[in-house]
Short mmCIF file of C-alpha atoms and ligand atoms in Angstrom, two decimals:
data_model
loop_
_atom_site.label_atom_id
_atom_site.label_comp_id
_atom_site.label_asym_id
_atom_site.label_seq_id
_atom_site.Cartn_x
_atom_site.Cartn_y
_atom_site.Cartn_z
CA MET A 15 38.34 24.58 72.69
CA ILE A 16 37.48 27.28 70.26
CA ASP A 17 38.78 25.67 67.15
CA LEU A 18 39.45 28.31 64.46
CA ARG A 19 42.01 26.22 62.39
CA SER A 20 39.45 25.39 59.62
CA ASP A 21 35.92 25.05 58.71
CA THR A 22 36.61 21.40 57.96
CA VAL A 23 36.45 20.71 61.71
CA THR A 24 32.68 21.16 61.59
CA LEU A 25 30.55 18.14 62.80
CA PRO A 26 27.30 16.97 61.23
CA THR A 27 24.20 18.46 62.68
CA ALA A 28 21.49 16.37 64.44
CA ALA A 29 19.27 16.64 61.37
CA MET A 30 22.16 15.22 59.12
CA ARG A 31 22.61 12.27 61.53
CA GLU A 32 18.88 11.60 61.57
CA ALA A 33 18.77 11.84 57.65
CA MET A 34 21.77 9.49 57.49
CA THR A 35 20.19 6.76 59.51
CA ARG A 36 17.03 6.91 57.42
CA ALA A 37 18.56 7.33 53.91
CA ALA A 38 17.22 5.13 51.06
CA LEU A 39 20.19 3.25 49.72
CA GLY A 40 21.35 1.33 46.66
CA ASP A 41 24.65 0.60 44.84
CA ASP A 42 25.87 3.90 43.46
CA VAL A 43 28.40 2.23 41.18
CA TYR A 44 25.30 0.90 39.46
CA GLY A 45 23.81 4.36 39.64
CA GLU A 46 21.19 2.89 41.89
CA ASP A 47 21.53 4.84 45.10
CA PRO A 48 18.43 7.09 45.17
CA THR A 49 19.84 9.38 47.81
CA VAL A 50 23.09 10.03 45.74
CA ASN A 51 20.96 10.67 42.72
CA ARG A 52 18.84 13.13 44.54
CA LEU A 53 21.88 14.98 45.90
CA GLN A 54 23.42 15.08 42.46
CA ARG A 55 20.23 16.47 40.85
CA MET A 56 20.04 19.17 43.60
CA ALA A 57 23.77 20.11 43.21
CA ALA A 58 23.38 20.46 39.43
CA GLU A 59 20.36 22.60 39.79
CA ILE A 60 21.96 24.94 42.42
CA VAL A 61 24.93 25.69 40.20
CA GLY A 62 22.99 25.69 36.93
CA LYS A 63 24.58 22.70 35.28
CA GLU A 64 23.09 19.63 33.59
CA ALA A 65 24.58 16.99 35.84
CA ALA A 66 26.74 16.41 38.91
CA LEU A 67 28.92 13.57 40.40
CA PHE A 68 29.22 12.84 44.10
CA VAL A 69 32.91 12.31 45.04
CA PRO A 70 34.71 11.72 48.30
CA SER A 71 36.77 14.90 48.37
CA GLY A 72 37.26 18.42 46.82
CA THR A 73 40.74 17.14 45.77
CA MET A 74 39.17 14.20 43.76
CA ALA A 75 36.60 16.53 42.33
CA ASN A 76 39.33 18.82 40.94
CA LEU A 77 41.48 15.95 39.82
CA ALA A 78 38.68 14.16 38.05
CA ALA A 79 37.85 17.49 36.30
CA ILE A 80 41.43 18.06 35.11
CA LEU A 81 41.77 14.55 34.01
CA THR A 82 38.59 14.83 32.07
CA HIS A 83 39.37 18.05 30.47
CA CYS A 84 43.05 17.72 29.71
CA GLY A 85 45.09 15.16 27.74
CA ARG A 86 48.61 14.10 28.75
CA GLY A 87 51.13 16.83 27.88
CA THR A 88 48.63 19.61 27.82
CA LYS A 89 48.63 22.56 30.22
CA ALA A 90 46.20 23.34 33.01
CA LEU A 91 46.59 27.08 33.61
CA LEU A 92 45.78 27.87 37.20
CA GLY A 93 46.72 30.27 39.91
CA ASP A 94 50.17 30.03 41.42
CA GLN A 95 48.25 30.14 44.87
CA ALA A 96 45.56 27.87 43.72
CA HIS A 97 44.64 25.14 46.19
CA THR A 98 44.93 22.64 43.25
CA TYR A 99 48.47 23.75 42.46
CA VAL A 100 49.72 24.05 46.01
CA TYR A 101 47.75 21.51 48.13
CA GLU A 102 46.65 18.69 46.03
CA ALA A 103 49.68 16.59 45.94
CA GLY A 104 50.47 17.34 42.29
CA GLY A 105 47.88 14.73 41.36
CA ALA A 106 47.08 16.13 37.84
CA ALA A 107 50.82 15.86 37.00
CA ALA A 108 51.54 12.66 38.76
CA LEU A 109 48.43 10.79 37.48
CA GLY A 110 47.46 12.61 34.35
CA GLY A 111 50.66 13.85 32.85
CA VAL A 112 49.16 17.36 32.95
CA VAL A 113 51.53 20.29 32.91
CA MET A 114 50.29 22.52 35.70
CA THR A 115 51.17 25.99 34.67
CA PRO A 116 50.93 28.63 37.38
CA ILE A 117 49.58 32.10 36.62
CA ARG A 118 50.15 34.77 39.21
CA ASN A 119 47.29 35.21 41.71
CA LEU A 120 46.72 38.81 42.57
CA ASP A 121 45.83 39.83 46.18
CA GLY A 122 42.02 39.31 45.83
CA GLY A 123 42.52 35.88 44.27
CA ALA A 124 42.13 37.00 40.68
CA LEU A 125 44.46 35.71 38.03
CA ASP A 126 46.90 38.06 36.32
CA LEU A 127 44.99 38.55 33.06
CA GLY A 128 48.02 39.90 31.25
CA GLN A 129 50.05 36.73 32.00
CA LEU A 130 46.98 34.43 31.23
CA ARG A 131 46.52 36.26 27.97
CA GLU A 132 50.16 35.77 27.07
CA GLU A 133 49.91 32.07 27.73
CA LEU A 134 46.67 31.75 25.70
CA GLU A 135 47.64 33.85 22.78
CA ARG A 136 50.96 32.08 22.13
CA PRO A 137 50.81 30.75 18.57
CA PRO A 138 50.83 27.02 18.17
CA ASP A 139 54.40 25.89 18.25
CA ALA A 140 55.87 22.41 18.66
CA HIS A 141 58.07 23.65 21.46
CA PHE A 142 55.23 24.40 23.83
CA ALA A 143 52.68 22.10 25.58
CA PRO A 144 49.30 23.34 24.31
CA PRO A 145 46.84 24.69 26.87
CA GLY A 146 44.09 22.26 27.85
CA MET A 147 42.02 24.24 30.42
CA VAL A 148 41.94 27.23 32.70
CA ALA A 149 41.03 26.98 36.38
CA LEU A 150 39.64 29.58 38.79
CA GLU A 151 39.17 29.37 42.57
CA ASN A 152 36.29 31.09 44.45
CA THR A 153 36.59 31.84 47.38
CA HIS A 154 40.23 31.96 47.15
CA ASN A 155 41.76 29.90 49.99
CA LEU A 156 45.35 31.12 50.02
CA ARG A 157 44.21 34.81 49.40
CA ALA A 158 42.61 34.83 52.80
CA GLY A 159 39.36 33.45 51.64
CA ALA A 160 38.65 36.41 49.47
CA ALA A 161 35.59 36.18 47.13
CA VAL A 162 36.66 36.82 43.59
CA GLU A 163 34.66 39.31 41.70
CA VAL A 164 32.11 37.81 39.20
CA SER A 165 33.41 40.30 36.47
CA HIS A 166 36.93 38.70 36.82
CA CYS A 167 35.39 35.25 36.29
CA ALA A 168 33.69 36.57 33.19
CA ALA A 169 36.87 38.07 31.90
CA VAL A 170 38.73 34.83 32.32
CA ALA A 171 35.92 32.90 30.70
CA GLU A 172 36.03 35.18 27.74
CA LEU A 173 39.82 34.75 27.22
CA ALA A 174 39.32 30.92 27.53
CA ARG A 175 36.41 30.74 25.17
CA ALA A 176 38.17 32.59 22.51
CA ARG A 177 40.67 29.67 22.52
CA ARG A 178 37.91 27.12 22.83
CA LEU A 179 39.28 26.12 26.23
CA PRO A 180 37.18 24.86 29.13
CA VAL A 181 37.13 26.75 32.41
CA HIS A 182 37.00 24.82 35.73
CA LEU A 183 35.98 26.51 38.87
CA ASP A 184 37.37 25.19 42.15
CA GLY A 185 34.28 26.37 44.11
CA ALA A 186 35.11 24.54 47.33
CA ARG A 187 33.49 27.44 49.14
CA ILE A 188 31.27 28.78 46.29
CA PHE A 189 28.41 29.50 48.67
CA ASN A 190 30.54 31.76 50.82
CA ALA A 191 31.62 33.49 47.59
CA ALA A 192 27.93 34.01 46.55
CA ILE A 193 27.03 35.58 49.94
CA ALA A 194 30.02 37.94 49.91
CA LEU A 195 29.36 38.94 46.28
CA GLU A 196 25.69 39.35 46.91
CA THR A 197 24.88 36.95 44.06
CA THR A 198 24.07 33.28 43.58
CA ALA A 199 26.29 30.23 43.13
CA ARG A 200 24.66 29.84 39.75
CA GLU A 201 25.69 33.28 38.62
CA ILE A 202 29.26 32.62 39.65
CA ALA A 203 29.32 29.04 38.03
CA ALA A 204 27.87 30.50 34.81
CA HIS A 205 31.42 31.62 33.94
CA ALA A 206 32.72 28.11 34.18
CA ASP A 207 32.05 24.95 32.18
CA THR A 208 32.55 22.84 35.22
CA VAL A 209 32.55 23.56 38.95
CA SER A 210 33.36 21.63 42.08
CA PHE A 211 32.19 22.41 45.67
CA CYS A 212 32.74 20.92 49.09
CA LEU A 213 29.97 19.75 51.46
CA SER A 214 32.50 19.06 54.31
CA LYS A 215 33.65 22.55 55.03
CA GLY A 216 31.22 25.36 56.16
CA LEU A 217 28.30 23.22 55.21
CA ALA A 218 29.28 20.87 58.03
CA CYS A 219 28.90 17.42 56.28
CA PRO A 220 31.20 14.65 57.39
CA VAL A 221 32.28 13.72 53.83
CA GLY A 222 31.80 14.70 50.22
CA SER A 223 32.14 17.11 47.29
CA LEU A 224 30.23 17.57 44.07
CA LEU A 225 31.65 18.04 40.50
CA CYS A 226 29.17 19.56 38.16
CA GLY A 227 29.03 20.12 34.43
CA SER A 228 27.34 19.12 31.19
CA ARG A 229 25.77 15.64 30.95
CA GLU A 230 28.55 14.57 28.56
CA PHE A 231 31.35 15.85 30.80
CA ILE A 232 29.93 14.15 33.86
CA ALA A 233 29.62 10.85 31.95
CA ARG A 234 33.42 11.11 31.27
CA ALA A 235 34.21 12.27 34.72
CA HIS A 236 32.32 9.29 36.15
CA ARG A 237 34.83 6.98 34.49
CA MET A 238 37.74 9.05 35.93
CA ARG A 239 36.13 8.75 39.46
CA LYS A 240 36.14 5.01 39.01
CA LEU A 241 39.82 5.16 37.90
CA LEU A 242 40.68 7.13 40.93
CA GLY A 243 39.13 4.63 43.20
CA GLY A 244 36.22 7.01 44.05
CA GLY A 245 33.28 4.76 43.20
CA MET A 246 31.42 4.28 46.33
CA ARG A 247 28.63 1.80 46.98
CA GLN A 248 25.85 2.70 49.48
CA ALA A 249 27.09 6.29 49.42
CA GLY A 250 23.58 7.56 50.19
CA VAL A 251 24.53 7.32 53.85
CA ILE A 252 26.82 10.33 53.37
CA ALA A 253 24.89 12.00 50.54
CA ALA A 254 21.85 12.26 52.90
CA ALA A 255 23.93 14.69 55.02
CA GLY A 256 24.69 16.59 51.79
CA ILE A 257 20.96 17.04 51.03
CA VAL A 258 20.37 18.41 54.54
CA ALA A 259 23.31 20.73 54.06
CA LEU A 260 22.13 22.25 50.80
CA GLU A 261 18.61 22.69 52.35
CA THR A 262 19.61 24.10 55.60
CA MET A 263 23.19 25.11 55.94
CA VAL A 264 23.84 27.46 52.98
CA ASP A 265 22.19 30.76 54.26
CA ARG A 266 23.70 30.46 57.70
CA LEU A 267 27.27 30.98 56.17
CA ALA A 268 26.35 34.66 56.33
CA GLU A 269 26.66 34.36 60.17
CA ASP A 270 30.23 32.91 59.75
CA HIS A 271 31.02 36.00 57.60
CA ARG A 272 29.73 38.39 60.41
CA ASN A 273 31.78 36.50 62.93
CA ALA A 274 34.84 36.71 60.78
CA ARG A 275 34.46 40.41 60.36
CA ALA A 276 34.07 40.85 64.11
CA LEU A 277 37.18 38.68 64.67
CA ALA A 278 39.20 40.78 62.06
CA GLU A 279 38.11 44.00 63.81
CA GLY A 280 39.18 42.61 67.24
CA PHE A 281 42.38 41.07 66.08
CA GLY A 282 43.17 44.20 64.08
CA LEU A 283 43.32 46.22 67.38
CA VAL A 284 45.83 43.94 69.09
CA ALA A 285 49.45 45.20 68.98
CA GLY A 286 51.80 42.81 67.20
CA ILE A 287 48.97 41.39 64.95
CA ASN A 288 48.93 42.60 61.43
CA LEU A 289 45.91 41.61 59.28
CA TRP A 290 46.04 40.87 55.61
CA PRO A 291 43.56 43.26 54.07
CA VAL A 292 40.66 41.62 52.32
CA LYS A 293 38.20 43.40 50.14
CA ARG A 294 35.60 40.71 49.96
CA ARG A 295 36.06 38.89 53.33
CA THR A 296 34.27 35.63 53.81
CA ASN A 297 34.81 33.32 56.80
CA MET A 298 38.62 33.67 57.03
CA VAL A 299 41.05 36.04 58.85
CA VAL A 300 44.74 35.87 57.92
CA PHE A 301 47.34 37.79 59.77
CA GLU A 302 51.09 38.05 60.33
CA VAL A 303 52.53 38.54 63.75
CA ASP A 304 55.59 40.73 64.62
CA GLY A 305 58.87 39.20 65.25
CA ASP A 306 60.32 35.89 64.32
CA ALA A 307 59.24 32.23 64.00
CA ALA A 308 59.91 31.61 67.73
CA GLY A 309 57.65 34.46 68.80
CA ALA A 310 54.98 33.31 66.43
CA ALA A 311 55.11 29.70 67.88
CA LYS A 312 55.01 31.27 71.45
CA PHE A 313 51.83 33.28 70.41
CA ALA A 314 50.10 30.27 69.07
CA ALA A 315 50.95 28.22 72.19
CA ALA A 316 49.69 30.99 74.42
CA LEU A 317 46.52 31.15 72.53
CA LYS A 318 46.15 27.36 72.80
CA ASP A 319 46.70 27.57 76.51
CA ARG A 320 43.68 29.86 76.54
CA GLY A 321 41.56 27.42 74.59
CA VAL A 322 41.83 28.89 71.13
CA LEU A 323 43.31 26.99 68.10
CA ILE A 324 44.48 28.73 65.02
CA GLY A 325 46.06 27.39 61.88
CA ALA A 326 49.66 28.22 60.82
CA ARG A 327 50.29 29.75 57.37
CA GLY A 328 54.01 29.68 57.10
CA THR A 329 56.38 30.78 59.92
CA THR A 330 54.79 34.01 61.10
CA ALA A 331 51.38 34.00 59.51
CA PHE A 332 48.18 32.36 60.77
CA ARG A 333 44.66 31.73 59.70
CA ALA A 334 41.51 31.80 61.82
CA VAL A 335 38.27 30.38 60.27
CA THR A 336 34.78 30.94 61.54
CA HIS A 337 32.28 28.15 61.02
CA HIS A 338 29.24 26.39 62.36
CA GLY A 339 29.70 25.90 66.01
CA ILE A 340 31.59 29.22 66.54
CA GLU A 341 29.30 31.82 68.06
CA ARG A 342 29.73 35.56 68.60
CA ALA A 343 30.70 34.92 72.20
CA ASP A 344 33.55 32.60 70.98
CA VAL A 345 34.86 35.43 68.77
CA ASP A 346 34.92 37.75 71.70
CA ARG A 347 36.72 35.23 73.90
CA ALA A 348 39.27 34.55 71.04
CA VAL A 349 40.00 38.38 70.74
CA ALA A 350 40.51 38.65 74.44
CA ALA A 351 42.82 35.60 74.45
CA ALA A 352 44.75 36.98 71.39
CA ALA A 353 45.39 40.21 73.27
CA GLU A 354 46.81 38.41 76.36
CA ALA A 355 48.73 36.00 74.14
CA ALA A 356 50.32 38.85 72.18
CA GLY A 357 51.29 40.55 75.41
CA GLU A 358 52.98 37.41 76.47
CA ALA A 359 54.73 36.51 73.15
CA PHE A 360 55.67 39.92 71.79
CA ALA A 361 56.32 42.17 74.83
CA GLY A 362 60.05 42.88 75.27
C1 LIG B 401 39.51 22.28 50.87
C2 LIG B 401 39.67 22.68 49.46
C3 LIG B 401 39.82 21.74 48.41
C4 LIG B 401 39.92 20.36 48.67
O1 LIG B 401 38.92 19.70 49.41
P1 LIG B 401 39.24 18.31 50.23
O2 LIG B 401 37.87 17.87 50.39
O3 LIG B 401 39.96 18.77 51.43
O4 LIG B 401 40.07 17.53 49.31
C5 LIG B 401 39.97 22.30 47.10
N1 LIG B 401 39.95 23.51 46.85
C6 LIG B 401 39.90 24.49 47.85
C7 LIG B 401 39.88 25.95 47.54
C8 LIG B 401 39.76 24.11 49.16
O5 LIG B 401 39.68 24.97 50.22
#
């Protein structure tokens, strides 16, 4: 199977498995797991923050960040297409009493600055929940994985800073963003007070995300991780894979981007497939197909029959994601399969 549903399907490399078996371990709830501590120091350094916290998932990283930044009854201003708003089970509202306030996401994943300014510049008034933080996402998952321009991150940070509000960056795929923007994760993260990123997507680790920020913030987030049940014991077993990922799997993401570009070019030539345009493409291709939901389902089934899996994004939209384990030859095979499947599903 050529599995293009997500980069989360990646499996740990041989070097990761080897590192996992040999990892030095301790009880991380006591702060005594040397491998977790090393991973946290590496992560903080890479994104240019003082400290980092290893957590089980990106969802928990973002939730711990919001709970640490925002008091009950305050607003987290975030994109209406943000992963945290759409896909994280409403955790900040359910568990933190935080008023998640959506700001329009433009095509490239940027926030509508006019609407954000309006929210931020509203004078204090007892009728309104006061803002507690602003969140960005880069790359932007629901905007076809687009990398968001650093200048936009800077503009958001400036608006937030004028109100003394913290900015959190959901950087689940921050290294993909850095490659697409020809910059570094540190430069992108410089426009946020706190940043989360995932090890378990394109970096191919089995489990884990990092939340990074000031020493003082991470100390408070540490308590939130405990509250959320995310205090793990000999977590060095999984952190060891994270160290290998940061050392060996970051630069190769460029290959996923090249493959995604080839996939987009190939799919773009297939009649019945309409690509979402993306200025700063990373490792995703999102497209709509002609016709109705039944035709779309037929298309996906015909692709599956030919050994290609894609992800559904609504009734007639799909997502294909390149990742470790998908080679250029797989891309060519997927394009050929898509042409056949489209012929089957949309002809007549
Ligand atoms: C995957 C993802 C998350 C959540 O990560 P999990 O580890 O699946 O909980 C958060 N934000 C974005 C943008 C993501 O793509």
